[in-house]
Amino acid sequence: VLIVIAVLVAALFTWRLWPQSLSSILPDDAYRFTNVSASAMDDVIEAGHPDFRHYRLEDDEQTAANELLDILKTSDYRPDFRNLLPWTTGSLASGNDYDGRSVMLHFFSVDGQPPRSFAVQFLGRSLVSISSEDGWSVYHATNPETLSALVEYIQTRSNKQ
């Protein structure tokens, strides 16, 4: 019995630490989604005062959606133990990993009936949640620079709100 428990625990830790590529956790046709709505928050403290920087990007051309997906591909994603629970995650907190930045990406396609969509949310440098038809799944990005690249992309192509 102890051997079975030890093997099960070892398998769970291996599963948790084994990174997955973006293509294995997104819809198979993710690059066919033509529209994207993206927002980034870059909250900092300058000279002792908070500066809340919010940026929004709306694009109905496939170029922006594909470029954002290419940035997401710069990281692999380790699954979180919460994905093993029989219910979806109700809320997330990035804890000490939060650095004042977050990104929300919503990809959608109006080509099919009914319209389809999926979302990717970064909370801090590595905590990522991805929507699917079954709800939200939680991952940890292996490349902490992915968030920086996403924030920079959205900042340079949108207006500060």
Short mmCIF file of C-alpha atoms in Angstrom, two decimals:
data_model
loop_
_atom_site.label_atom_id
_atom_site.label_comp_id
_atom_site.label_asym_id
_atom_site.label_seq_id
_atom_site.Cartn_x
_atom_site.Cartn_y
_atom_site.Cartn_z
CA VAL A 1 0.00 0.00 0.00
CA LEU A 2 2.82 2.43 0.85
CA ILE A 3 4.52 1.66 -2.44
CA VAL A 4 1.34 2.47 -4.36
CA ILE A 5 0.96 5.76 -2.45
CA ALA A 6 4.62 6.63 -3.07
CA VAL A 7 4.28 5.89 -6.79
CA LEU A 8 1.09 7.98 -6.96
CA VAL A 9 2.74 10.92 -5.19
CA ALA A 10 5.79 10.65 -7.46
CA ALA A 11 3.51 10.60 -10.52
CA LEU A 12 1.65 13.71 -9.30
CA PHE A 13 4.88 15.63 -8.73
CA THR A 14 6.21 14.57 -12.12
CA TRP A 15 2.97 15.70 -13.75
CA ARG A 16 3.11 19.03 -11.89
CA LEU A 17 6.72 19.72 -12.81
CA TRP A 18 6.53 18.54 -16.42
CA PRO A 19 5.98 21.61 -18.63
CA GLN A 20 3.52 21.51 -21.50
CA SER A 21 3.72 23.45 -24.73
CA LEU A 22 1.14 26.10 -25.46
CA SER A 23 -0.28 24.07 -28.34
CA SER A 24 -1.14 21.22 -25.97
CA ILE A 25 -3.32 23.40 -23.72
CA LEU A 26 -5.02 25.72 -26.23
CA PRO A 27 -7.70 24.78 -28.75
CA ASP A 28 -6.30 23.01 -31.82
CA ASP A 29 -7.45 25.85 -34.05
CA ALA A 30 -6.17 28.71 -31.86
CA TYR A 31 -4.37 30.36 -34.80
CA ARG A 32 -7.68 30.56 -36.68
CA PHE A 33 -9.19 32.87 -34.08
CA THR A 34 -9.25 36.21 -35.86
CA ASN A 35 -10.19 38.74 -33.18
CA VAL A 36 -8.51 39.65 -29.93
CA SER A 37 -9.30 41.88 -27.01
CA ALA A 38 -6.31 42.47 -24.75
CA SER A 39 -5.79 44.49 -21.62
CA ALA A 40 -2.70 45.04 -19.53
CA MET A 41 -2.25 46.60 -16.12
CA ASP A 42 1.15 47.90 -15.13
CA ASP A 43 0.71 49.32 -11.63
CA VAL A 44 3.83 50.90 -10.16
CA ILE A 45 4.83 53.25 -7.38
CA GLU A 46 6.86 56.24 -8.53
CA ALA A 47 8.20 58.86 -6.15
CA GLY A 48 6.07 57.38 -3.39
CA HIS A 49 2.80 57.67 -5.36
CA PRO A 50 0.90 54.88 -7.09
CA ASP A 51 0.59 55.07 -10.86
CA PHE A 52 -2.11 52.81 -12.29
CA ARG A 53 -1.39 52.23 -15.96
CA HIS A 54 -4.07 50.39 -17.87
CA TYR A 55 -3.86 49.62 -21.58
CA ARG A 56 -6.46 48.15 -23.91
CA LEU A 57 -6.11 46.71 -27.39
CA GLU A 58 -9.00 45.70 -29.64
CA ASP A 59 -8.12 44.13 -32.97
CA ASP A 60 -10.22 42.30 -35.51
CA GLU A 61 -7.29 41.41 -37.76
CA GLN A 62 -5.70 38.04 -37.36
CA THR A 63 -2.21 39.57 -37.24
CA ALA A 64 -2.46 40.82 -33.64
CA ALA A 65 -4.02 37.55 -32.45
CA ASN A 66 -1.23 35.53 -34.08
CA GLU A 67 1.50 37.84 -32.71
CA LEU A 68 0.10 37.51 -29.17
CA LEU A 69 -0.06 33.73 -29.55
CA ASP A 70 3.56 33.75 -30.73
CA ILE A 71 4.55 35.62 -27.56
CA LEU A 72 2.65 33.08 -25.46
CA LYS A 73 4.59 30.30 -27.22
CA THR A 74 7.86 31.66 -25.77
CA SER A 75 7.03 29.80 -22.56
CA ASP A 76 6.00 26.33 -21.57
CA TYR A 77 3.33 25.90 -18.91
CA ARG A 78 3.41 23.63 -15.87
CA PRO A 79 -0.04 22.47 -14.72
CA ASP A 80 -1.24 23.37 -11.24
CA PHE A 81 -2.60 20.82 -8.75
CA ARG A 82 -5.91 22.73 -8.75
CA ASN A 83 -6.55 21.31 -12.23
CA LEU A 84 -7.04 17.90 -10.61
CA LEU A 85 -10.01 19.08 -8.55
CA PRO A 86 -13.46 18.03 -9.81
CA TRP A 87 -14.64 21.68 -9.82
CA THR A 88 -13.26 24.70 -11.61
CA THR A 89 -11.10 27.24 -9.85
CA GLY A 90 -13.22 30.06 -8.46
CA SER A 91 -10.49 32.60 -7.79
CA LEU A 92 -6.75 32.99 -8.14
CA ALA A 93 -4.10 34.93 -6.31
CA SER A 94 -0.50 35.15 -7.38
CA GLY A 95 0.82 35.81 -3.89
CA ASN A 96 4.46 36.87 -3.74
CA ASP A 97 4.77 36.44 -7.51
CA TYR A 98 2.60 39.51 -8.20
CA ASP A 99 4.66 42.44 -9.43
CA GLY A 100 1.88 44.92 -10.25
CA ARG A 101 1.36 43.62 -13.78
CA SER A 102 -1.38 41.49 -15.24
CA VAL A 103 -2.65 40.70 -18.72
CA MET A 104 -6.00 39.46 -19.98
CA LEU A 105 -6.27 38.13 -23.53
CA HIS A 106 -9.59 37.15 -25.05
CA PHE A 107 -9.43 35.47 -28.45
CA PHE A 108 -12.61 34.93 -30.42
CA SER A 109 -13.81 33.88 -33.81
CA VAL A 110 -17.07 34.90 -35.40
CA ASP A 111 -16.59 32.64 -38.44
CA GLY A 112 -18.34 29.61 -36.99
CA GLN A 113 -21.76 29.17 -35.49
CA PRO A 114 -21.92 29.70 -32.61
CA PRO A 115 -18.98 32.07 -32.17
CA ARG A 116 -16.13 30.52 -30.17
CA SER A 117 -13.64 32.01 -27.76
CA PHE A 118 -10.96 31.29 -25.20
CA ALA A 119 -9.10 33.48 -22.75
CA VAL A 120 -5.62 33.59 -21.24
CA GLN A 121 -4.93 35.54 -18.06
CA PHE A 122 -1.52 36.28 -16.52
CA LEU A 123 -1.48 37.26 -12.85
CA GLY A 124 2.05 38.19 -11.97
CA ARG A 125 5.15 36.74 -13.59
CA SER A 126 4.12 33.11 -13.78
CA LEU A 127 0.54 32.37 -12.70
CA VAL A 128 -1.59 31.77 -15.80
CA SER A 129 -5.21 30.74 -16.15
CA ILE A 130 -6.63 29.51 -19.44
CA SER A 131 -10.29 29.09 -20.23
CA SER A 132 -11.78 26.12 -22.00
CA GLU A 133 -15.22 24.69 -22.51
CA ASP A 134 -14.83 22.98 -19.11
CA GLY A 135 -13.91 26.16 -17.22
CA TRP A 136 -10.59 27.64 -16.17
CA SER A 137 -7.34 25.71 -15.77
CA VAL A 138 -4.33 27.01 -13.86
CA TYR A 139 -0.73 26.86 -15.08
CA HIS A 140 2.66 28.30 -14.19
CA ALA A 141 4.67 29.86 -17.03
CA THR A 142 8.27 28.64 -17.19
CA ASN A 143 9.51 31.85 -18.86
CA PRO A 144 9.01 34.89 -16.60
CA GLU A 145 9.77 37.22 -19.54
CA THR A 146 6.58 36.20 -21.36
CA LEU A 147 4.51 38.58 -19.21
CA SER A 148 6.93 41.45 -19.92
CA ALA A 149 6.69 40.82 -23.67
CA LEU A 150 2.88 40.73 -23.53
CA VAL A 151 2.67 43.98 -21.53
CA GLU A 152 5.11 45.69 -23.90
CA TYR A 153 3.19 44.49 -26.97
CA ILE A 154 -0.13 45.77 -25.63
CA GLN A 155 1.41 49.07 -24.44
CA THR A 156 2.94 49.85 -27.82
CA ARG A 157 -0.23 49.10 -29.78
CA SER A 158 -2.88 50.65 -27.57
CA ASN A 159 -3.81 53.78 -25.72
CA LYS A 160 -3.27 54.24 -22.01
CA GLN A 161 -6.63 54.43 -20.24
#
